[in-house]
CSV table of C-alpha atoms and ligand atoms in Angstrom, one decimal:
chain,number,residue,atom,x,y,z
A,24,MET,CA,-5.0,-15.7,-42.6
A,25,GLU,CA,-8.1,-14.8,-44.6
A,26,ARG,CA,-11.4,-14.2,-42.8
A,27,ILE,CA,-13.8,-17.1,-43.3
A,28,THR,CA,-17.6,-17.1,-43.2
A,29,LEU,CA,-19.5,-18.4,-40.2
A,30,ALA,CA,-20.6,-21.5,-42.2
A,31,GLN,CA,-17.0,-22.3,-43.1
A,32,ALA,CA,-15.9,-21.9,-39.5
A,33,VAL,CA,-18.7,-24.2,-38.3
A,34,LYS,CA,-17.7,-26.8,-41.0
A,35,ILE,CA,-14.0,-26.7,-39.9
A,36,MET,CA,-15.0,-27.2,-36.3
A,37,LEU,CA,-17.4,-30.0,-37.0
A,38,ALA,CA,-14.8,-31.9,-39.0
A,39,GLN,CA,-13.0,-32.3,-35.6
A,40,VAL,CA,-16.0,-33.5,-33.6
A,41,LYS,CA,-17.5,-36.9,-33.2
A,42,LYS,CA,-20.6,-38.0,-31.4
A,43,ILE,CA,-20.2,-39.0,-27.8
A,44,GLU,CA,-20.6,-42.8,-27.5
A,45,GLU,CA,-19.9,-43.3,-23.8
A,46,LYS,CA,-23.0,-44.3,-21.9
A,47,GLU,CA,-24.1,-44.0,-18.3
A,48,THR,CA,-27.0,-45.0,-16.2
A,49,VAL,CA,-29.0,-42.3,-14.4
A,50,SER,CA,-32.0,-42.1,-12.2
A,51,LEU,CA,-35.2,-41.1,-13.9
A,52,TRP,CA,-35.1,-37.9,-11.7
A,53,GLU,CA,-31.9,-36.9,-13.6
A,54,ALA,CA,-33.0,-38.1,-17.1
A,55,GLU,CA,-34.7,-34.9,-18.5
A,56,GLY,CA,-32.8,-33.6,-21.5
A,57,ARG,CA,-30.5,-36.6,-21.7
A,58,VAL,CA,-30.1,-38.7,-24.9
A,59,LEU,CA,-31.4,-42.2,-24.7
A,60,ALA,CA,-28.7,-44.8,-25.3
A,61,GLU,CA,-31.0,-47.9,-25.4
A,62,ASP,CA,-34.2,-48.9,-27.2
A,63,ILE,CA,-37.1,-49.2,-24.8
A,64,THR,CA,-39.5,-52.1,-25.3
A,65,ALA,CA,-42.5,-52.7,-23.1
A,66,GLY,CA,-42.0,-55.5,-20.7
A,67,ARG,CA,-45.7,-55.9,-20.1
A,68,ASP,CA,-49.1,-54.6,-21.2
A,69,GLN,CA,-50.2,-51.2,-20.0
A,70,PRO,CA,-52.6,-51.2,-18.3
A,71,PRO,CA,-51.6,-54.7,-17.2
A,72,PHE,CA,-55.3,-55.7,-16.6
A,73,ALA,CA,-58.7,-54.6,-17.9
A,74,ARG,CA,-59.8,-51.7,-15.7
A,75,SER,CA,-62.8,-49.5,-15.1
A,76,PRO,CA,-62.7,-46.0,-16.4
A,77,LEU,CA,-65.4,-44.8,-13.9
A,78,ASP,CA,-67.2,-45.5,-10.7
A,79,GLY,CA,-70.2,-47.8,-11.1
A,80,TYR,CA,-71.0,-51.5,-11.4
A,81,ALA,CA,-69.2,-54.2,-13.5
A,82,VAL,CA,-72.0,-56.2,-15.2
A,83,ARG,CA,-72.8,-58.5,-18.1
A,84,SER,CA,-74.3,-56.5,-21.0
A,85,ALA,CA,-76.6,-59.4,-21.7
A,86,ASP,CA,-78.2,-59.0,-18.2
A,87,ILE,CA,-79.2,-55.3,-18.8
A,88,ARG,CA,-80.4,-55.5,-22.3
A,89,GLY,CA,-83.5,-53.3,-22.7
A,90,ALA,CA,-83.1,-51.6,-19.3
A,91,ASP,CA,-84.3,-48.0,-18.9
A,92,ARG,CA,-85.9,-45.8,-16.3
A,93,GLU,CA,-89.4,-47.4,-16.8
A,94,HIS,CA,-87.9,-50.9,-16.9
A,95,PRO,CA,-85.0,-51.1,-14.6
A,96,GLN,CA,-83.0,-54.3,-14.3
A,97,LYS,CA,-82.3,-55.6,-10.8
A,98,LEU,CA,-78.9,-57.2,-10.2
A,99,CYS,CA,-77.5,-58.8,-7.0
A,100,VAL,CA,-74.3,-56.9,-5.8
A,101,ILE,CA,-71.8,-59.7,-4.9
A,102,ASP,CA,-68.7,-57.7,-4.2
A,103,GLU,CA,-67.0,-54.3,-4.2
A,104,VAL,CA,-63.6,-53.5,-5.7
A,105,THR,CA,-61.6,-50.3,-5.5
A,106,ALA,CA,-58.3,-49.3,-7.4
A,107,GLY,CA,-55.3,-51.4,-6.2
A,108,HIS,CA,-57.4,-54.4,-5.2
A,109,VAL,CA,-58.7,-57.5,-7.0
A,110,SER,CA,-62.1,-59.1,-6.7
A,111,ASP,CA,-62.0,-62.9,-6.6
A,112,LYS,CA,-65.7,-63.0,-7.5
A,113,LYS,CA,-66.9,-63.9,-11.0
A,114,VAL,CA,-69.8,-61.9,-12.4
A,115,GLU,CA,-72.4,-64.4,-13.4
A,116,LYS,CA,-76.0,-64.1,-14.7
A,117,GLY,CA,-78.0,-61.6,-12.6
A,118,THR,CA,-75.0,-60.3,-10.6
A,119,ALA,CA,-72.9,-57.1,-10.5
A,120,VAL,CA,-69.7,-56.0,-8.7
A,121,ARG,CA,-69.6,-52.5,-7.3
A,122,ILE,CA,-66.4,-51.0,-8.9
A,123,MET,CA,-64.3,-47.8,-8.7
A,124,THR,CA,-62.2,-46.1,-11.3
A,125,GLY,CA,-58.9,-47.9,-12.0
A,126,ALA,CA,-60.0,-51.2,-10.4
A,127,PRO,CA,-59.6,-54.4,-12.3
A,128,ILE,CA,-62.8,-55.5,-14.0
A,129,PRO,CA,-63.8,-58.9,-12.5
A,130,GLU,CA,-64.1,-62.0,-14.6
A,131,GLY,CA,-67.4,-62.4,-16.4
A,132,ALA,CA,-68.2,-58.7,-16.7
A,133,ASP,CA,-68.0,-57.1,-20.1
A,134,CYS,CA,-69.0,-53.5,-19.3
A,135,VAL,CA,-69.3,-51.0,-16.5
A,136,ILE,CA,-72.5,-49.1,-15.9
A,137,LYS,CA,-71.8,-45.7,-14.4
A,138,GLN,CA,-73.3,-45.2,-10.9
A,139,GLU,CA,-75.4,-42.2,-12.1
A,140,ASP,CA,-77.4,-44.7,-14.3
A,141,THR,CA,-78.3,-46.8,-11.2
A,142,ASP,CA,-80.0,-46.3,-7.8
A,143,TYR,CA,-76.6,-46.8,-6.1
A,144,GLY,CA,-77.9,-50.0,-4.5
A,145,GLU,CA,-75.6,-51.8,-2.1
A,146,GLU,CA,-77.1,-55.3,-1.9
A,147,GLU,CA,-79.2,-55.1,-4.9
A,148,VAL,CA,-78.9,-52.5,-7.6
A,149,LEU,CA,-81.4,-51.1,-10.2
A,150,ILE,CA,-79.8,-50.5,-13.6
A,151,TRP,CA,-81.5,-47.8,-15.6
A,152,ARG,CA,-80.0,-48.2,-19.0
A,153,GLU,CA,-78.4,-50.8,-21.3
A,154,LEU,CA,-74.8,-50.9,-22.6
A,155,LYS,CA,-73.1,-52.7,-25.4
A,156,ALA,CA,-70.5,-55.3,-24.6
A,157,TRP,CA,-67.1,-53.6,-23.9
A,158,GLU,CA,-68.6,-50.2,-23.2
A,159,ASN,CA,-66.8,-48.4,-20.4
A,160,TYR,CA,-64.3,-51.2,-20.4
A,161,CYS,CA,-60.6,-50.4,-20.8
A,162,PRO,CA,-58.9,-53.6,-22.0
A,163,ALA,CA,-55.4,-54.7,-20.8
A,164,GLY,CA,-52.8,-53.2,-23.2
A,165,GLU,CA,-55.0,-50.3,-24.2
A,166,ASP,CA,-52.0,-47.9,-23.9
A,167,TYR,CA,-49.4,-50.4,-25.2
A,168,ARG,CA,-48.7,-54.1,-25.4
A,169,GLU,CA,-45.9,-56.2,-24.1
A,170,GLY,CA,-43.1,-56.1,-26.8
A,171,ASP,CA,-44.1,-52.8,-28.3
A,172,ARG,CA,-41.1,-50.5,-29.1
A,173,LEU,CA,-41.9,-47.4,-27.1
A,174,LEU,CA,-38.7,-45.2,-27.3
A,175,GLU,CA,-35.9,-45.3,-29.8
A,176,GLU,CA,-32.2,-44.9,-28.9
A,177,GLY,CA,-31.1,-41.4,-29.7
A,178,ARG,CA,-34.3,-39.7,-28.6
A,179,THR,CA,-34.0,-36.8,-26.1
A,180,LEU,CA,-35.9,-37.5,-23.0
A,181,GLY,CA,-38.5,-34.9,-22.0
A,182,PHE,CA,-41.1,-35.0,-19.3
A,183,VAL,CA,-43.4,-37.3,-21.3
A,184,GLU,CA,-40.7,-39.9,-22.1
A,185,VAL,CA,-39.7,-39.8,-18.4
A,186,GLY,CA,-43.3,-40.6,-17.5
A,187,VAL,CA,-43.4,-43.4,-20.0
A,188,LEU,CA,-40.3,-44.9,-18.5
A,189,ALA,CA,-41.8,-44.6,-15.0
A,190,GLY,CA,-45.0,-46.3,-16.2
A,191,LEU,CA,-42.8,-49.3,-17.2
A,192,GLY,CA,-41.6,-49.4,-13.6
A,193,ARG,CA,-38.1,-48.2,-14.6
A,194,GLU,CA,-36.1,-46.4,-12.0
A,195,LYS,CA,-33.0,-45.8,-14.1
A,196,VAL,CA,-32.2,-45.4,-17.8
A,197,THR,CA,-29.1,-45.6,-19.9
A,198,VAL,CA,-28.2,-42.4,-21.6
A,199,TYR,CA,-25.1,-41.0,-23.4
A,200,ARG,CA,-22.9,-39.0,-21.2
A,201,ARG,CA,-23.3,-35.2,-21.4
A,202,PRO,CA,-20.8,-33.1,-23.4
A,203,GLU,CA,-18.2,-31.6,-21.2
A,204,ALA,CA,-16.7,-28.2,-21.5
A,205,SER,CA,-14.3,-25.9,-19.7
A,206,VAL,CA,-14.6,-22.2,-19.6
A,207,ILE,CA,-11.6,-20.1,-18.8
A,208,THR,CA,-11.8,-16.3,-19.0
A,209,THR,CA,-8.6,-14.4,-19.4
A,210,GLY,CA,-7.7,-10.8,-18.5
A,211,ASP,CA,-5.7,-8.9,-15.9
A,212,GLU,CA,-8.6,-6.6,-15.4
A,213,LEU,CA,-11.0,-9.3,-14.3
A,214,LEU,CA,-12.4,-9.5,-10.8
A,215,LEU,CA,-14.6,-12.4,-9.7
A,216,PRO,CA,-18.0,-11.4,-8.3
A,217,GLY,CA,-17.5,-11.1,-4.5
A,218,GLU,CA,-14.0,-9.7,-4.8
A,219,PRO,CA,-13.6,-6.0,-3.8
A,220,ALA,CA,-13.8,-3.5,-6.6
A,221,ALA,CA,-10.4,-1.9,-7.5
A,222,PRO,CA,-9.1,0.8,-9.9
A,223,GLY,CA,-8.9,-0.3,-13.6
A,224,LYS,CA,-10.7,-3.6,-12.8
A,225,ILE,CA,-14.1,-4.9,-14.0
A,226,TYR,CA,-16.1,-7.9,-12.9
A,227,ASP,CA,-15.9,-11.0,-15.0
A,228,SER,CA,-19.3,-11.5,-16.6
A,229,ASN,CA,-18.3,-13.9,-19.4
A,230,LEU,CA,-17.6,-16.7,-17.0
A,231,TYR,CA,-21.1,-16.5,-15.6
A,232,THR,CA,-22.8,-15.9,-19.0
A,233,LEU,CA,-21.1,-18.7,-20.7
A,234,VAL,CA,-21.2,-21.3,-18.0
A,235,THR,CA,-24.8,-20.6,-17.3
A,236,ARG,CA,-25.7,-20.9,-21.0
A,237,LEU,CA,-23.7,-24.1,-21.5
A,238,GLU,CA,-25.4,-25.7,-18.5
A,239,SER,CA,-28.8,-24.6,-19.8
A,240,LEU,CA,-27.9,-26.5,-23.0
A,241,GLY,CA,-27.2,-29.7,-21.1
A,242,VAL,CA,-23.4,-29.3,-20.9
A,243,SER,CA,-21.4,-30.3,-17.9
A,244,VAL,CA,-18.8,-27.6,-17.2
A,245,THR,CA,-15.9,-29.5,-15.8
A,246,ASP,CA,-13.5,-26.6,-15.2
A,247,LYS,CA,-14.3,-23.0,-15.0
A,248,GLY,CA,-12.3,-20.0,-13.8
A,249,ARG,CA,-10.5,-16.8,-14.5
A,250,VAL,CA,-6.8,-16.5,-15.3
A,251,GLU,CA,-4.6,-13.4,-15.7
A,252,ASP,CA,-3.0,-12.5,-19.0
A,253,GLU,CA,-0.1,-14.8,-18.6
A,254,ALA,CA,0.3,-17.2,-21.6
A,255,ALA,CA,2.1,-19.9,-19.6
A,256,THR,CA,-0.5,-19.9,-16.9
A,257,VAL,CA,-3.4,-20.0,-19.3
A,258,ALA,CA,-1.7,-22.9,-21.2
A,259,LYS,CA,-1.2,-24.9,-18.0
A,260,ARG,CA,-4.8,-24.4,-17.0
A,261,LEU,CA,-6.0,-25.5,-20.5
A,262,ALA,CA,-3.7,-28.5,-20.6
A,263,ALA,CA,-5.3,-29.7,-17.3
A,264,ALA,CA,-8.8,-29.0,-18.4
A,265,ALA,CA,-8.3,-30.9,-21.7
A,266,LYS,CA,-7.9,-34.1,-19.8
A,267,GLN,CA,-11.7,-34.1,-19.3
A,268,ALA,CA,-13.5,-31.6,-21.4
A,269,ASP,CA,-14.6,-32.2,-25.0
A,270,ILE,CA,-14.3,-28.5,-25.8
A,271,LEU,CA,-12.2,-25.8,-24.2
A,272,ILE,CA,-13.6,-22.3,-24.4
A,273,THR,CA,-11.8,-19.2,-23.5
A,274,THR,CA,-12.6,-15.5,-23.7
A,275,GLY,CA,-10.3,-12.6,-24.1
A,276,GLY,CA,-6.9,-12.1,-25.7
A,277,VAL,CA,-7.6,-12.9,-29.3
A,278,SER,CA,-7.0,-9.6,-31.0
A,279,VAL,CA,-3.7,-8.0,-31.9
A,280,GLY,CA,-2.9,-6.0,-28.8
A,281,LYS,CA,0.0,-6.5,-26.4
A,282,LYS,CA,-1.9,-8.7,-24.1
A,283,ASP,CA,-3.6,-10.8,-26.7
A,284,ILE,CA,-1.9,-13.8,-25.4
A,285,MET,CA,-4.1,-16.6,-26.9
A,286,HIS,CA,-1.9,-16.8,-30.0
A,287,GLU,CA,1.1,-17.5,-27.7
A,288,VAL,CA,-1.0,-20.0,-25.7
A,289,ILE,CA,-1.8,-22.1,-28.7
A,290,GLN,CA,1.9,-22.2,-29.6
A,291,ILE,CA,2.9,-23.2,-26.1
A,292,LEU,CA,0.3,-26.0,-26.2
A,293,GLY,CA,1.5,-27.1,-29.7
A,294,CYS,CA,-2.0,-26.7,-31.1
A,295,GLU,CA,-2.9,-26.7,-34.7
A,296,ARG,CA,-4.6,-23.4,-35.6
A,297,LEU,CA,-7.8,-24.1,-37.5
A,298,PHE,CA,-8.9,-20.5,-38.1
A,299,TRP,CA,-8.6,-17.0,-36.8
A,300,LYS,CA,-11.1,-14.3,-37.7
A,301,ILE,CA,-14.6,-14.9,-38.9
A,302,ALA,CA,-16.5,-12.5,-41.1
A,303,ILE,CA,-19.2,-11.8,-38.5
A,304,LYS,CA,-19.9,-9.0,-36.1
A,305,PRO,CA,-19.7,-9.4,-33.2
A,306,GLY,CA,-17.0,-12.0,-32.7
A,307,MET,CA,-14.7,-11.2,-35.7
A,308,PRO,CA,-11.4,-12.1,-33.9
A,309,THR,CA,-12.5,-15.6,-32.8
A,310,LEU,CA,-9.6,-18.1,-32.8
A,311,CYS,CA,-10.0,-21.8,-33.1
A,312,ALA,CA,-7.4,-24.5,-32.7
A,313,ARG,CA,-7.1,-28.3,-32.3
A,314,TYR,CA,-5.4,-29.4,-29.1
A,315,GLY,CA,-4.8,-33.1,-29.4
A,316,GLU,CA,-8.3,-34.6,-29.9
A,317,LYS,CA,-9.9,-31.5,-28.3
A,318,LEU,CA,-11.3,-28.3,-29.8
A,319,LEU,CA,-10.0,-25.0,-28.3
A,320,LEU,CA,-12.3,-22.1,-29.1
A,321,CYS,CA,-11.1,-18.7,-28.1
A,322,LEU,CA,-13.8,-16.1,-28.1
A,323,SER,CA,-13.6,-12.3,-27.9
A,324,GLY,CA,-13.6,-10.9,-24.3
A,325,ASN,CA,-16.3,-8.5,-25.2
A,326,PRO,CA,-19.4,-9.8,-23.3
A,327,TYR,CA,-21.9,-9.5,-26.2
A,328,GLY,CA,-19.4,-11.0,-28.7
A,329,ALA,CA,-18.6,-13.9,-26.4
A,330,ALA,CA,-22.3,-14.6,-25.8
A,331,VAL,CA,-23.3,-14.4,-29.5
A,332,ASN,CA,-20.3,-16.6,-30.5
A,333,LEU,CA,-21.3,-19.3,-28.0
A,334,GLU,CA,-24.7,-19.4,-29.8
A,335,LEU,CA,-23.4,-19.4,-33.3
A,336,LEU,CA,-20.3,-21.6,-33.0
A,337,VAL,CA,-20.6,-23.8,-29.9
A,338,ARG,CA,-24.2,-24.9,-30.4
A,339,PRO,CA,-23.5,-26.7,-33.6
A,340,VAL,CA,-20.6,-28.5,-31.9
A,341,LEU,CA,-22.9,-29.5,-29.1
A,342,ALA,CA,-25.5,-30.8,-31.6
A,343,ARG,CA,-22.8,-33.0,-33.2
A,344,LEU,CA,-21.4,-34.2,-29.8
A,345,THR,CA,-24.9,-35.2,-28.6
A,346,GLY,CA,-26.8,-35.9,-31.8
A,347,LYS,CA,-29.5,-33.5,-30.6
A,348,LYS,CA,-30.7,-31.4,-33.6
A,349,GLU,CA,-32.5,-29.1,-31.3
A,350,LEU,CA,-29.2,-27.7,-30.2
A,351,LEU,CA,-28.5,-26.3,-33.6
A,352,PRO,CA,-29.2,-22.5,-33.7
A,353,GLN,CA,-32.8,-22.2,-34.9
A,354,LYS,CA,-33.5,-19.7,-37.6
A,355,LYS,CA,-36.9,-18.1,-38.4
A,356,PRO,CA,-38.0,-15.6,-41.0
A,357,ALA,CA,-39.6,-12.4,-39.6
A,358,VAL,CA,-40.9,-9.0,-40.7
A,359,THR,CA,-38.8,-6.4,-39.1
A,360,ASP,CA,-40.5,-3.6,-37.2
A,361,SER,CA,-37.1,-1.8,-36.9
A,362,GLY,CA,-34.8,-0.4,-39.5
A,363,TYR,CA,-31.1,-0.7,-39.3
A,364,PRO,CA,-29.4,2.2,-41.1
A,365,LYS,CA,-25.8,1.2,-40.9
A,366,ARG,CA,-23.9,-0.7,-43.7
A,367,SER,CA,-22.9,-4.2,-42.8
A,368,PRO,CA,-19.6,-5.1,-44.5
A,369,VAL,CA,-19.7,-8.5,-42.7
A,370,THR,CA,-22.7,-10.5,-41.4
A,371,ARG,CA,-24.0,-8.7,-38.4
A,372,TYR,CA,-26.0,-10.1,-35.5
A,373,VAL,CA,-28.2,-7.5,-33.8
A,374,ARG,CA,-29.9,-8.2,-30.4
A,375,SER,CA,-33.6,-8.2,-30.9
A,376,VAL,CA,-37.0,-9.4,-29.7
A,377,TYR,CA,-39.0,-11.8,-31.9
A,378,GLU,CA,-42.8,-12.1,-31.4
A,379,ASP,CA,-45.5,-13.6,-33.7
A,380,GLY,CA,-43.5,-13.3,-37.0
A,381,HIS,CA,-42.2,-9.8,-36.2
A,382,VAL,CA,-38.9,-8.7,-34.9
A,383,ARG,CA,-37.7,-5.5,-33.3
A,384,ILE,CA,-34.2,-4.4,-32.4
A,385,ALA,CA,-33.5,-3.8,-28.7
A,386,LYS,CA,-33.1,-0.2,-27.6
A,387,GLY,CA,-29.6,1.1,-27.1
A,388,SER,CA,-26.2,0.1,-28.5
A,389,ASN,CA,-25.4,-3.2,-30.3
A,390,ASP,CA,-21.7,-2.8,-29.5
A,391,SER,CA,-20.0,-6.0,-28.6
A,392,GLY,CA,-18.9,-4.6,-25.2
A,393,ILE,CA,-22.5,-3.9,-24.1
A,394,LEU,CA,-24.3,-6.6,-22.3
A,395,SER,CA,-27.2,-5.2,-20.3
A,396,ASN,CA,-29.7,-4.5,-23.1
A,397,LEU,CA,-29.4,-8.1,-24.2
A,398,CYS,CA,-31.6,-8.8,-21.2
A,399,GLY,CA,-35.1,-9.5,-22.5
A,400,CYS,CA,-33.9,-10.3,-26.1
A,401,ASN,CA,-34.8,-13.7,-27.5
A,402,CYS,CA,-33.1,-13.6,-30.8
A,403,LEU,CA,-30.4,-12.1,-33.0
A,404,MET,CA,-31.4,-10.4,-36.2
A,405,GLU,CA,-29.1,-11.6,-39.0
A,406,ILE,CA,-28.0,-8.9,-41.4
A,407,PRO,CA,-26.2,-10.5,-44.3
A,408,ALA,CA,-22.7,-9.2,-45.4
A,409,GLY,CA,-23.0,-6.4,-48.0
A,410,THR,CA,-26.4,-5.1,-46.8
A,411,GLU,CA,-26.5,-1.3,-47.2
A,412,GLU,CA,-29.5,-0.8,-44.9
A,413,VAL,CA,-32.4,-2.8,-43.4
A,414,ARG,CA,-35.7,-1.0,-43.8
A,415,GLU,CA,-38.7,-1.4,-41.6
A,416,GLY,CA,-41.2,-3.9,-43.0
A,417,GLU,CA,-38.5,-6.0,-44.8
A,418,MET,CA,-38.2,-9.8,-44.3
A,419,VAL,CA,-35.2,-10.8,-42.3
A,420,TRP,CA,-33.9,-13.9,-40.6
A,421,VAL,CA,-33.5,-14.2,-36.9
A,422,VAL,CA,-31.5,-16.7,-34.9
A,423,LEU,CA,-33.5,-17.7,-31.8
A,424,LEU,CA,-31.6,-17.6,-28.5
B,13,AMP,P1,-10.2,-8.7,-25.0
B,13,AMP,O1,-10.9,-9.7,-25.9
B,13,AMP,O2,-9.3,-9.4,-24.0
B,13,AMP,O3,-9.4,-7.7,-25.9
B,13,AMP,O4,-11.3,-7.9,-24.2
B,13,AMP,C1,-12.2,-7.1,-24.9
B,13,AMP,C2,-13.0,-6.3,-23.9
B,13,AMP,O5,-13.8,-7.2,-23.2
B,13,AMP,C3,-12.2,-5.5,-22.9
B,13,AMP,O6,-12.9,-4.3,-22.6
B,13,AMP,C4,-12.2,-6.4,-21.7
B,13,AMP,O7,-12.0,-5.7,-20.5
B,13,AMP,C5,-13.6,-7.0,-21.8
B,13,AMP,N1,-13.6,-8.3,-21.2
B,13,AMP,C6,-12.7,-9.3,-21.4
B,13,AMP,N2,-13.0,-10.4,-20.7
B,13,AMP,C7,-14.1,-10.1,-20.0
B,13,AMP,C8,-14.9,-10.9,-19.1
B,13,AMP,N3,-14.6,-12.1,-18.8
B,13,AMP,N4,-16.0,-10.3,-18.6
B,13,AMP,C9,-16.4,-9.0,-19.0
B,13,AMP,N5,-15.7,-8.3,-19.8
B,13,AMP,C10,-14.5,-8.8,-20.3
B,14,MG,MG1,-7.8,-8.8,-22.8
């Protein structure tokens, strides 16, 4: 099979993926990052009553016309109202109600004089300045009115949206279910963290990198684990995982070695192979198949390759499943402060740090088996296929991590 480009690979995968339509109701405490599955319309005005924006006296502007330090206006204080309480008094000619921030403005008053412009009187108060009608007066519905459309279906809920829902008195919200994935790592050499070290063995980092990343992107990982290089065992595990997951992700066993079992696994499962090998580095040997309605994406076992391919290949799938555009890999132009002397026969992704329009390549190797110097990187520098050399000061594209 011919190597395809990254764009072709993504297109092939997206042709198999539909947006998730199943909904569920969650507590507002669990709503952050979820996609709203209902339109939200205000059931009442916010605020629901006219309220005072400050501590002072609710008065009639007509009563204090012309008042100043030399000519204070004396009013009779008939009540006191604090936030959360309602005065049953009406402000009539010559009267005032002592009022605190957030309290409902009593009937009859059309402005609130701040206490610093008075003598703080308790029974009678001297007012030292005039106000226009509706000054220092927050009307009901100032934020939004009953019937206003506040949030549209399809919007991702962030902390502000969660606050708006809480302000409506909502405790729960209807959202689309999260995308579900399984992550199975394969390799006879793999030990799980916590197991004793042994000759010829290495610890499984991919399981942790990929699951952690998927969860940070809002994915629910429904099955995760390590399986030895045994095609039948891997196939059985994937068949079980496919009952729930939207996408099955594996690492290892996709090259042409003796233990590169994933080719056999897709045969056992009766999958339709969609592609094998993408013209990118790292991650060239990536294998993708369709298993029933589900996508099976088999990534290289090399830790950097697996991580980069998750970003480049899985994020577009997640964007399609959820409708969240922000899940697409984000690209930015940047001036490179590092050169890259090697020829790039295929598009190359080099671990780098982006800052203020500039990018620099991380120190150390960019080999696909090297993970530790990806720590601290926040992007991948994209070097297009056919580039002879990247020189310092050139414009490049980076893919943000
Ligand atoms: P493979 O893709 O199976 O040929 O593996 C390529 C390289 O990645 C080998 O050196 C493996 O030992 C290593 N590798 C495979 N799977 C993992 C994993 N889950 N965690 C860390 N390294 C791995
Ligand atoms: Mg292997």
